[in-house]
Coordinates of C-alpha atoms in Angstrom, one line a residue:
M141 CA 0.1 0.0 0.0
E142 CA 1.3 3.4 -1.0
P143 CA 2.1 5.5 2.1
L144 CA 0.1 8.8 2.6
R145 CA 1.7 11.9 1.2
T146 CA 1.7 15.3 2.9
A147 CA -0.2 18.3 1.7
E148 CA 3.2 19.7 0.5
Q149 CA 3.9 16.7 -1.6
E150 CA 0.5 16.8 -3.1
S151 CA 1.0 20.5 -4.0
D152 CA 4.1 19.8 -5.6
S153 CA 2.8 17.1 -7.8
A154 CA -0.4 19.2 -8.9
L155 CA 2.0 22.0 -10.0
R156 CA 4.2 19.8 -12.0
S157 CA 1.0 18.5 -13.9
V158 CA -0.1 22.2 -14.4
F159 CA 3.5 23.1 -16.0
A160 CA 3.2 19.8 -18.1
A161 CA -0.1 20.8 -19.5
L162 CA 1.0 24.2 -20.4
E163 CA 4.2 22.8 -22.2
A164 CA 2.0 20.6 -24.2
R165 CA -0.5 23.4 -24.9
E166 CA -3.1 21.4 -23.3
N167 CA -6.4 22.9 -21.5
F168 CA -6.7 21.9 -17.8
K169 CA -8.7 22.0 -14.7
L170 CA -7.1 22.1 -11.4
E171 CA -9.7 20.6 -9.1
A172 CA -8.6 21.9 -5.4
G173 CA -10.6 21.2 -2.2
A174 CA -11.1 23.8 0.4
G175 CA -7.7 24.9 1.9
A176 CA -5.6 23.4 -0.9
G177 CA -4.0 26.7 -1.9
K178 CA -5.7 27.0 -5.4
T179 CA -4.8 30.8 -5.5
Y180 CA -1.1 29.7 -4.9
S181 CA -1.1 27.3 -7.8
L182 CA -2.7 30.0 -10.1
I183 CA 0.0 32.5 -9.1
R184 CA 2.8 30.0 -9.6
A185 CA 1.2 29.0 -13.0
L186 CA 1.3 32.8 -13.9
Q187 CA 4.9 33.1 -12.7
H188 CA 6.0 30.0 -14.5
I189 CA 4.4 31.5 -18.0
L190 CA 6.1 35.0 -17.1
S191 CA 9.5 33.4 -16.5
E192 CA 9.4 31.9 -20.1
R193 CA 7.4 34.7 -21.7
S194 CA 8.8 34.7 -25.2
K195 CA 7.7 30.9 -25.5
Y196 CA 4.1 31.5 -24.3
L197 CA 3.6 35.2 -25.4
P198 CA 5.8 35.5 -28.5
R199 CA 4.3 38.9 -29.1
A200 CA 5.1 42.0 -26.9
D201 CA 1.3 43.0 -27.4
Q202 CA -0.1 39.5 -26.1
Q203 CA -1.2 38.8 -22.5
I204 CA -2.4 36.1 -20.1
A205 CA -6.1 36.8 -19.3
C206 CA -6.8 35.9 -15.5
L207 CA -10.5 36.1 -14.8
T208 CA -11.8 36.2 -11.3
Y209 CA -15.1 36.1 -9.6
T210 CA -14.6 39.3 -7.6
N211 CA -12.6 42.6 -7.6
V212 CA -10.8 41.7 -4.4
A213 CA -9.6 38.4 -6.0
R214 CA -8.6 40.5 -9.0
D215 CA -6.5 42.9 -7.0
E216 CA -4.8 40.2 -5.3
I217 CA -3.7 38.4 -8.5
V218 CA -2.5 41.9 -9.6
N219 CA -0.5 42.4 -6.5
R220 CA 1.0 39.0 -6.6
T221 CA 2.2 39.3 -10.3
D222 CA 3.8 42.8 -9.2
S223 CA 1.3 44.6 -11.8
S224 CA 3.0 42.8 -14.7
P225 CA 1.7 44.4 -18.1
F226 CA 1.6 41.0 -19.5
V227 CA -1.1 39.6 -17.1
F228 CA -4.4 41.1 -17.8
A229 CA -6.5 40.4 -14.5
D230 CA -10.2 41.3 -14.3
T231 CA -13.4 39.9 -13.3
L232 CA -15.2 37.5 -15.3
H233 CA -18.0 40.1 -16.5
G234 CA -15.4 42.8 -16.8
F235 CA -13.4 40.8 -19.3
L236 CA -16.4 39.6 -21.4
W237 CA -17.7 43.0 -21.8
E238 CA -14.4 44.3 -22.8
M239 CA -14.3 41.7 -25.4
I240 CA -17.8 41.9 -26.6
R241 CA -18.4 45.9 -26.2
P242 CA -16.9 46.7 -29.8
Y243 CA -19.3 44.6 -31.5
Q244 CA -22.5 46.8 -31.3
K245 CA -24.3 45.6 -34.3
A246 CA -24.0 41.9 -33.3
L247 CA -24.9 42.7 -29.7
A248 CA -28.1 44.4 -31.0
Q249 CA -29.0 41.4 -33.0
A250 CA -28.6 39.0 -30.2
I251 CA -30.6 41.4 -27.7
L252 CA -33.5 41.6 -30.2
V253 CA -34.2 37.8 -30.1
A254 CA -33.2 37.4 -26.3
E255 CA -36.3 36.2 -24.3
K256 CA -35.3 38.0 -21.1
W257 CA -35.2 41.4 -23.1
Q258 CA -38.8 41.0 -24.8
E259 CA -40.6 42.7 -21.9
T260 CA -37.9 45.5 -22.0
L261 CA -38.1 46.0 -25.7
E262 CA -41.9 46.3 -25.7
G263 CA -42.3 45.3 -29.2
R264 CA -39.4 47.1 -30.5
T265 CA -37.8 45.4 -33.7
T266 CA -34.5 47.6 -33.9
L267 CA -32.1 49.0 -31.6
D268 CA -30.8 51.4 -34.2
G269 CA -29.4 54.8 -32.8
L270 CA -28.9 53.2 -29.3
E271 CA -25.6 52.5 -27.7
I272 CA -25.4 49.3 -25.8
D273 CA -23.7 49.9 -22.5
Y274 CA -22.8 47.8 -19.3
D275 CA -22.7 50.0 -16.2
L276 CA -24.9 49.4 -13.2
G277 CA -26.1 46.0 -14.3
I278 CA -29.8 47.0 -14.8
R279 CA -31.5 46.1 -17.7
G280 CA -33.3 49.0 -19.6
I281 CA -33.8 51.3 -22.6
G282 CA -33.2 55.1 -22.5
D283 CA -33.3 57.8 -24.9
H284 CA -29.8 57.0 -26.4
V285 CA -28.7 53.9 -24.6
A286 CA -29.8 50.2 -23.8
T287 CA -28.2 49.1 -20.7
L288 CA -27.4 45.6 -19.9
H289 CA -28.2 43.4 -16.7
H290 CA -25.3 41.5 -15.1
D291 CA -26.7 38.2 -16.6
D292 CA -26.9 39.4 -20.3
V293 CA -23.1 39.9 -20.5
P294 CA -22.2 36.2 -20.3
G295 CA -25.2 35.2 -22.5
L296 CA -24.1 37.7 -25.3
A297 CA -20.6 36.8 -25.0
M298 CA -21.6 33.0 -25.6
E299 CA -23.5 34.1 -28.8
L300 CA -20.4 35.8 -30.0
F301 CA -18.0 32.9 -29.2
K302 CA -20.0 31.0 -32.0
N303 CA -18.1 33.1 -34.5
A304 CA -14.9 31.8 -35.6
K305 CA -13.4 35.3 -36.3
F306 CA -14.4 36.5 -32.8
R307 CA -12.7 33.6 -31.2
A308 CA -9.4 34.1 -33.4
L309 CA -9.3 37.7 -32.3
I310 CA -9.7 36.7 -28.4
A311 CA -6.8 34.0 -29.0
D312 CA -4.5 36.2 -30.9
R313 CA -4.6 38.9 -28.1
F314 CA -4.8 36.2 -25.2
P315 CA -2.8 33.0 -26.0
I316 CA -3.5 31.9 -22.4
I317 CA -6.8 32.3 -20.3
F318 CA -7.0 31.4 -16.7
I319 CA -10.5 31.2 -14.8
D320 CA -10.4 31.3 -11.3
E321 CA -13.6 29.7 -9.4
Y322 CA -14.6 28.0 -12.5
Q323 CA -17.6 26.3 -10.8
D324 CA -19.2 29.9 -10.5
T325 CA -19.2 30.6 -14.3
P326 CA -22.5 30.7 -15.9
Q327 CA -23.7 27.5 -17.3
G328 CA -22.3 26.9 -20.9
L329 CA -19.8 29.7 -20.7
V330 CA -16.6 27.6 -20.6
E331 CA -17.9 25.3 -23.3
A332 CA -18.6 28.1 -25.6
M333 CA -15.1 29.3 -25.0
L334 CA -13.8 25.9 -26.2
I335 CA -15.8 25.9 -29.5
G336 CA -13.3 25.4 -32.3
H337 CA -10.6 23.9 -30.1
K338 CA -7.8 22.4 -32.3
E339 CA -9.9 23.3 -35.2
D340 CA -9.4 26.9 -35.4
P341 CA -6.2 28.3 -36.9
L342 CA -5.7 30.1 -33.5
T343 CA -7.0 28.7 -30.0
S344 CA -6.2 29.9 -26.5
I345 CA -4.9 27.6 -23.6
Y346 CA -7.6 27.4 -21.0
G347 CA -6.6 26.8 -17.4
I348 CA -9.7 26.6 -15.0
F349 CA -9.0 26.6 -11.3
G350 CA -11.9 25.7 -8.8
D351 CA -13.9 23.2 -6.8
H352 CA -17.1 22.1 -7.9
W353 CA -18.1 21.2 -4.5
Q354 CA -18.0 24.9 -3.6
Q355 CA -20.7 25.8 -6.2
I356 CA -23.2 27.6 -4.0
Y357 CA -24.7 29.9 -6.7
D358 CA -27.7 29.2 -8.8
K359 CA -27.2 29.2 -12.6
T360 CA -23.7 28.5 -12.5
C361 CA -22.1 25.5 -14.2
G362 CA -20.7 23.5 -11.2
S363 CA -18.6 20.5 -12.4
I364 CA -17.1 20.7 -15.8
D365 CA -16.2 17.5 -17.6
H366 CA -15.2 18.1 -21.2
P367 CA -13.1 16.1 -23.5
A368 CA -10.7 19.1 -24.2
I369 CA -9.8 19.4 -20.7
T370 CA -7.4 17.4 -18.7
A371 CA -8.4 17.1 -14.8
I372 CA -5.6 17.7 -12.4
P373 CA -6.5 16.9 -8.6
K374 CA -4.8 18.8 -5.8
N375 CA -5.3 16.6 -2.6
A376 CA -4.0 19.1 -0.1
N377 CA -5.3 21.1 2.8
F378 CA -3.0 23.7 4.3
R379 CA -5.6 25.3 6.3
S380 CA -7.2 23.0 8.9
G381 CA -6.0 20.9 11.8
T382 CA -6.0 17.2 11.3
T383 CA -9.4 16.5 13.0
I384 CA -11.0 18.8 10.7
V385 CA -9.3 17.6 7.5
N386 CA -10.4 14.0 8.9
F387 CA -13.9 15.4 9.1
L388 CA -13.9 16.8 5.4
N389 CA -12.5 13.5 4.3
Q390 CA -15.5 11.8 5.6
L391 CA -17.6 14.3 4.0
R392 CA -15.9 14.0 0.8
P393 CA -14.2 10.5 0.4
E394 CA -13.5 10.9 -3.4
L395 CA -11.2 13.8 -2.6
Q396 CA -9.0 12.7 0.0
Q397 CA -7.0 15.5 1.4
A398 CA -3.6 15.4 3.1
A399 CA -2.9 18.0 5.9
A400 CA 0.2 19.9 6.2
E401 CA 3.3 18.6 8.0
D402 CA 3.1 21.0 10.6
A403 CA -0.7 21.0 11.0
A404 CA -2.2 21.1 14.7
V405 CA -4.7 18.6 15.8
G406 CA -7.8 20.9 16.1
T407 CA -11.1 20.0 17.3
I408 CA -14.9 19.6 16.1
T409 CA -17.9 19.9 18.2
I410 CA -21.5 19.2 17.1
Y411 CA -24.4 20.7 19.0
H412 CA -28.0 19.7 18.4
T413 CA -31.2 20.9 19.8
N414 CA -33.4 18.0 19.4
E415 CA -34.5 18.4 23.1
W416 CA -36.0 21.8 22.7
P417 CA -39.2 21.8 24.6
G418 CA -41.0 24.4 22.3
V419 CA -43.3 24.2 19.1
R420 CA -40.8 24.5 16.3
L421 CA -41.1 27.1 13.5
G422 CA -43.2 26.5 10.1
S423 CA -43.0 27.8 6.5
N424 CA -39.3 28.5 5.4
W425 CA -38.2 27.9 8.9
K426 CA -39.8 24.6 9.2
G427 CA -38.3 22.3 12.0
Q428 CA -36.3 25.1 13.4
I429 CA -36.3 26.3 17.1
S430 CA -37.6 29.9 17.8
H431 CA -35.2 32.9 16.9
A432 CA -34.9 33.7 20.8
A433 CA -33.7 30.1 21.3
S434 CA -31.4 30.1 18.4
H435 CA -29.7 33.4 19.6
Q436 CA -29.3 32.1 23.1
T437 CA -28.2 28.6 21.8
L438 CA -25.5 30.2 19.7
E439 CA -24.2 32.2 22.7
W440 CA -24.2 29.2 24.9
A441 CA -22.6 26.6 22.6
T442 CA -19.8 29.1 21.7
A443 CA -19.0 29.5 25.5
D444 CA -19.3 25.8 26.1
A445 CA -17.0 25.0 23.3
R446 CA -14.6 27.7 24.3
E447 CA -14.4 26.5 27.8
H448 CA -14.6 22.8 27.5
R449 CA -13.5 21.8 24.0
W450 CA -11.1 24.0 22.4
T451 CA -7.3 23.4 22.5
D452 CA -6.7 27.1 21.9
A453 CA -9.4 29.5 23.0
T454 CA -7.5 32.8 23.0
S455 CA -8.4 33.6 19.2
D456 CA -11.4 35.4 17.7
V457 CA -14.5 33.4 16.5
K458 CA -16.4 33.7 13.2
N459 CA -20.1 33.0 13.1
L460 CA -21.4 31.8 10.0
M461 CA -25.3 31.7 9.3
L462 CA -27.1 30.4 6.3
T463 CA -29.4 33.5 5.6
H464 CA -29.3 37.3 5.7
T465 CA -32.4 37.0 7.9
S466 CA -30.7 35.2 10.6
I467 CA -27.8 37.8 10.8
A468 CA -30.3 40.6 10.4
N469 CA -32.0 39.3 13.6
E470 CA -28.8 39.1 15.4
L471 CA -27.3 42.5 14.5
G472 CA -30.5 44.5 14.5
Y473 CA -31.6 45.3 10.8
E474 CA -34.4 42.9 10.8
S475 CA -36.7 45.1 8.6
L476 CA -34.4 45.3 5.7
P477 CA -34.7 41.7 4.4
T478 CA -38.5 42.1 4.5
I479 CA -38.4 45.2 2.3
F480 CA -36.2 44.3 -0.7
K481 CA -37.1 41.2 -2.9
Y482 CA -33.5 40.4 -3.5
N483 CA -30.7 40.4 -0.8
D484 CA -28.3 41.9 -3.4
A485 CA -30.2 45.1 -3.2
F486 CA -29.1 45.9 0.4
I487 CA -26.1 43.5 1.0
R488 CA -24.4 44.1 -2.4
K489 CA -25.6 47.9 -2.4
Q490 CA -27.4 47.6 -5.9
D491 CA -30.1 49.9 -4.4
P492 CA -28.8 53.5 -5.0
V493 CA -30.3 54.8 -1.9
L494 CA -28.8 52.4 0.2
A495 CA -25.5 52.6 -1.6
Y496 CA -25.4 56.4 -0.8
L497 CA -26.1 55.9 2.8
L498 CA -23.6 53.2 3.2
D499 CA -20.9 54.4 1.0
V500 CA -21.2 58.2 1.5
V501 CA -23.3 59.3 4.5
E502 CA -22.1 56.7 7.0
P503 CA -18.3 57.3 6.3
A504 CA -19.0 61.1 6.1
A505 CA -20.6 60.9 9.6
V506 CA -17.9 59.0 11.1
A507 CA -15.2 61.2 9.7
F508 CA -16.9 64.3 11.0
Q509 CA -17.1 62.7 14.5
A510 CA -13.5 62.0 14.3
H511 CA -12.5 65.4 13.2
K512 CA -11.1 64.0 10.0
Y513 CA -12.2 66.8 8.0
G514 CA -10.0 65.9 4.8
D515 CA -11.7 62.5 4.7
L516 CA -15.0 64.1 5.1
F517 CA -14.7 66.2 2.2
D518 CA -13.1 63.4 0.2
V519 CA -16.1 61.1 0.7
L520 CA -18.6 63.8 -0.1
G521 CA -16.6 64.6 -3.5
R522 CA -15.7 68.2 -2.4
S523 CA -12.0 69.0 -3.1
Q524 CA -12.8 72.6 -1.8
P525 CA -15.2 72.7 1.0
H526 CA -15.4 76.5 0.9
I527 CA -15.1 76.9 4.7
R528 CA -14.0 80.4 4.7
S529 CA -15.3 82.0 7.7
P530 CA -16.6 81.0 11.3
R531 CA -20.1 81.1 9.9
D532 CA -19.3 78.5 7.3
K533 CA -18.0 76.2 9.9
T534 CA -21.0 76.8 12.1
R535 CA -23.3 75.8 9.2
W536 CA -21.3 72.4 8.6
T537 CA -21.2 71.8 12.2
K538 CA -24.9 72.5 12.7
F539 CA -25.7 70.1 9.8
F540 CA -23.6 67.2 11.1
E541 CA -25.0 67.7 14.7
N542 CA -28.4 67.5 13.3
L543 CA -27.6 64.4 11.0
N544 CA -26.1 62.5 13.9
A545 CA -29.0 63.3 16.2
L546 CA -31.4 61.6 13.4
R547 CA -28.8 58.8 12.7
A548 CA -29.4 57.9 16.4
N549 CA -33.0 58.5 16.8
G550 CA -34.7 59.1 13.3
T551 CA -35.9 57.2 10.5
V552 CA -34.4 56.7 7.1
G553 CA -36.8 59.2 5.7
D554 CA -35.8 61.7 8.5
V555 CA -32.1 61.5 7.4
L556 CA -32.8 61.5 3.7
D557 CA -35.2 64.7 4.2
H558 CA -32.1 66.3 6.2
L559 CA -29.8 65.5 3.2
N560 CA -32.1 66.7 0.6
G561 CA -32.9 70.0 2.7
Q562 CA -29.1 71.2 2.7
K563 CA -27.0 72.9 0.2
L564 CA -23.6 72.2 1.5
F565 CA -22.9 69.5 -1.0
S566 CA -24.7 67.7 -3.8
I567 CA -26.9 64.6 -3.7
P568 CA -26.6 62.0 -6.5
S569 CA -29.3 62.5 -9.0
K570 CA -30.6 58.9 -8.7
V571 CA -31.2 59.4 -5.0
Q572 CA -33.3 62.8 -5.7
H573 CA -35.0 61.2 -8.5
R574 CA -36.2 58.2 -6.4
Q575 CA -37.9 60.8 -3.9
T576 CA -39.4 62.9 -6.6
R577 CA -40.8 60.1 -8.4
L578 CA -42.4 59.0 -4.9
E579 CA -43.9 62.2 -4.4
E580 CA -45.3 62.3 -7.9
A581 CA -46.6 58.7 -7.6
L582 CA -48.3 59.4 -4.4
T583 CA -49.9 62.7 -5.9
E584 CA -51.3 60.6 -8.9
L585 CA -52.8 57.9 -6.8
E586 CA -56.4 57.7 -6.2
S587 CA -57.5 57.6 -2.6
G588 CA -57.4 54.1 -1.1
T589 CA -55.0 52.5 -3.6
E590 CA -51.4 51.6 -2.9
L591 CA -48.1 52.1 -5.1
S592 CA -47.6 49.4 -7.6
E593 CA -44.1 50.3 -8.8
P594 CA -41.9 47.7 -6.9
R595 CA -38.8 50.1 -6.6
L596 CA -41.1 52.9 -5.3
L597 CA -42.8 50.7 -2.9
E598 CA -39.4 49.4 -1.6
Y599 CA -38.3 53.1 -1.2
Q600 CA -41.4 54.1 0.6
R601 CA -41.1 51.3 2.9
L602 CA -37.3 52.1 3.3
R603 CA -38.1 55.6 4.4
S604 CA -40.0 54.2 7.5
V605 CA -37.2 52.1 8.9
S606 CA -35.2 53.2 11.9
Y607 CA -32.0 54.6 10.8
A608 CA -30.2 52.6 13.4
E609 CA -30.9 49.6 11.1
I610 CA -28.7 51.3 8.6
R611 CA -25.9 51.8 11.1
A612 CA -26.2 48.2 11.9
L613 CA -26.1 47.1 8.3
A614 CA -23.0 49.2 7.7
A615 CA -21.1 47.5 10.4
Y616 CA -22.0 44.1 8.8
V617 CA -21.2 45.1 5.3
D618 CA -17.9 46.5 6.3
D619 CA -17.0 43.1 8.2
K620 CA -17.1 44.7 11.6
T621 CA -19.0 41.9 13.1
V622 CA -18.3 38.5 13.8
F623 CA -21.3 37.1 11.6
S624 CA -21.2 36.5 8.1
T625 CA -23.4 34.3 5.8
K626 CA -21.6 31.1 4.4
H627 CA -21.9 32.6 0.7
N628 CA -19.7 35.4 1.7
V629 CA -16.8 33.5 3.1
K630 CA -15.6 31.4 0.3
G631 CA -11.9 31.3 0.3
A632 CA -11.6 32.9 3.5
E633 CA -10.4 31.2 6.8
F634 CA -10.6 31.8 10.5
D635 CA -9.1 30.4 13.6
N636 CA -12.2 29.4 15.1
V637 CA -15.6 29.0 13.3
V638 CA -19.2 28.4 14.7
V639 CA -21.5 27.5 12.1
V640 CA -25.2 27.8 12.7
L641 CA -27.2 25.3 10.6
G642 CA -31.0 25.7 10.6
R643 CA -33.7 26.9 8.2
G644 CA -34.7 30.3 6.7
W645 CA -34.3 29.5 3.1
S646 CA -36.3 26.7 1.5
A647 CA -33.3 25.8 -1.0
Y648 CA -31.4 24.4 1.9
D649 CA -32.0 21.5 4.3
F650 CA -28.9 20.2 6.0
A651 CA -30.7 17.6 8.3
K652 CA -32.3 15.9 5.2
M653 CA -29.0 16.1 3.4
L654 CA -27.2 14.3 6.2
E655 CA -30.0 11.6 6.5
N656 CA -29.8 11.0 2.8
Y657 CA -25.8 10.7 2.8
P658 CA -25.8 6.9 3.1
R659 CA -28.1 6.6 -0.1
R660 CA -26.6 9.6 -1.9
D661 CA -25.8 7.4 -5.1
Q662 CA -29.5 6.3 -5.3
L663 CA -31.2 9.7 -5.3
N664 CA -33.3 10.7 -8.3
D665 CA -32.6 14.0 -10.1
S666 CA -34.8 16.1 -8.0
E667 CA -33.4 14.9 -4.7
R668 CA -29.7 15.0 -6.0
K669 CA -30.1 18.5 -6.9
S670 CA -31.4 19.7 -3.4
F671 CA -28.9 17.1 -1.7
E672 CA -25.9 18.9 -3.7
R673 CA -27.2 22.3 -2.9
S674 CA -27.1 21.7 0.6
R675 CA -24.1 19.6 0.7
N676 CA -22.0 22.3 -1.1
L677 CA -22.9 25.0 1.4
F678 CA -22.4 22.8 4.3
Y679 CA -18.9 21.9 3.0
V680 CA -17.9 25.6 2.4
A681 CA -19.0 26.4 5.8
A682 CA -17.1 23.4 7.5
S683 CA -13.9 24.1 5.7
R684 CA -13.2 27.6 7.0
A685 CA -11.7 26.7 10.3
K686 CA -8.0 26.5 11.0
H687 CA -8.2 25.1 14.7
N688 CA -11.6 24.6 16.0
L689 CA -15.0 24.1 14.3
V690 CA -18.3 24.0 15.9
L691 CA -21.5 23.0 14.2
V692 CA -24.7 24.2 16.0
F693 CA -28.1 22.7 14.5
T694 CA -31.1 24.8 15.3
Q695 CA -33.1 22.5 13.2
K696 CA -34.3 18.9 14.4
L697 CA -32.0 16.2 13.3
E698 CA -33.8 12.9 12.8
Q699 CA -32.0 9.6 13.8
G700 CA -30.5 9.0 10.4
A701 CA -28.8 12.4 10.3
L702 CA -27.7 11.9 13.7
A703 CA -26.2 8.4 12.7
T704 CA -24.3 10.1 9.8
L705 CA -22.8 12.7 12.1
T706 CA -22.0 10.1 14.8
N707 CA -20.2 8.0 12.3
W708 CA -18.1 11.0 11.1
V709 CA -16.9 12.4 14.4
G710 CA -18.0 9.9 17.3
D711 CA -20.2 10.2 20.0
S712 CA -17.9 12.1 22.3
N713 CA -18.0 15.2 19.9
I714 CA -21.8 15.2 19.6
V715 CA -23.5 17.5 22.5
P716 CA -27.2 17.5 22.8
V717 CA -28.3 21.0 24.2
T718 CA -30.9 20.8 27.0
F719 CA -33.0 23.6 28.0
T720 CA -34.5 25.1 31.2
D721 CA -37.5 26.7 29.3
E722 CA -38.2 27.6 25.8
T723 CA -35.5 30.1 25.3
T724 CA -32.6 29.2 27.7
P725 CA -30.1 26.4 27.4
A726 CA -29.6 24.7 30.7
P727 CA -26.1 25.3 32.3
G728 CA -23.3 22.9 31.3
L729 CA -21.2 20.5 33.1

């Protein structure tokens, strides 16, 4: 029997395979599990190409395209390649738009027949005279421009990749294209890029890096198995202690990871709330204990694990939750998830009013309180504040004193009215327009009727929310709290992680996933889709911890689910939480 290799040996083996694929001009897929050092491998591959640039990029105007999922990942690649002019790093959407933007006529033709555009087109049969642009990711048609939704960009690119001349132009400029987090690319995109592979006179080498078990977004490709792509596994884990690595190997036996040579042991503890005495919630929260009990259980389990379980209890703790609703209940912005139809509107600041409050008003108020007036005027966009007299200073001081009082005790509407009523600095037109449109719509309404336009209705409801919720949201968005959704921490790592596993989102049922684990190969298509969705998110959450991992189940675990967990971690690491009443866990030993 071949001896087990270390993470370092596994990593070296994978890198040699990547270099060999590049030498042979073969497309490849580096499948790297959590903690394997995927980004390290990607950077090493880029450095390998740059070290022999004349071989891989024979012309001075050619580059390696490195496509990422986020701006943060893009910036990291730029920094770690010393801003090399031969590396074109961008987000996937940014790169695709850069490539397709010049072909306005072809884009217009594709838009006219696109199903998602038919409602927006309103019977239009031509886009002549309109520029097609991609800015805020909002689909629409104005006087002189048609603006694309985020989802439009990959779809239009796939259409253009069907054209051999377009493919040749891409390959001529970018002989090598790397795609990071390939599992999160839109369905069909990688396959579209590979059209004409070895048939076209010019073809790029594609290197895709990722892990299909970390696919947690809808409408993305997940696993890619293509005859033109060589699979390269990376069976290493440089992040976690051996106990956590063993747990991940139980969860994912087909990709057995090796821990680093100097890895600590680490711990894993599982708490369940099967003995909770209350009536469990229904609807999207079906099977979960009450929100008050969940809050108390989280605090109790964290304290119990720190005192009785962890080998190193001095480091910080990261709490991971499934839904923004759960975090909102913990942090105090519980109204916002009920106002906006999509979480993106407030978490990713795609609503212009919220974006202005979070990106401008809050930083400006903080800067004023800290007497950092340079920062204040920078964030307000005022290079010349025009404070020329004591009277001017008094006006600014009075404005911010009143603003801070409203931030503490007023509503969002109170703050917006205060902002709109001043003349010290300009307010974005999109923010002003939202208020103007609301006033016009309310004037036009007949007595007893309600607003029908979704965005105006959201804005009207937002105005009535306590501004304290915006401040709480700002702390979360700026990562100044211990909480995060599991979706937001892919690629991140923390010393100690406490994962709350409950309901709140009908797409996920972790208890059912664990119950079905022994029969995962016998699931039908519908069951498998649900199973893999929950499994992937569970894997992402459980693989963030370096030293100590705690799983807190606030939904009921049936016997089959408990049996799966017991098989993975043993009886001694599973703790039933008992309660003195419907809210309070009983004191531990």
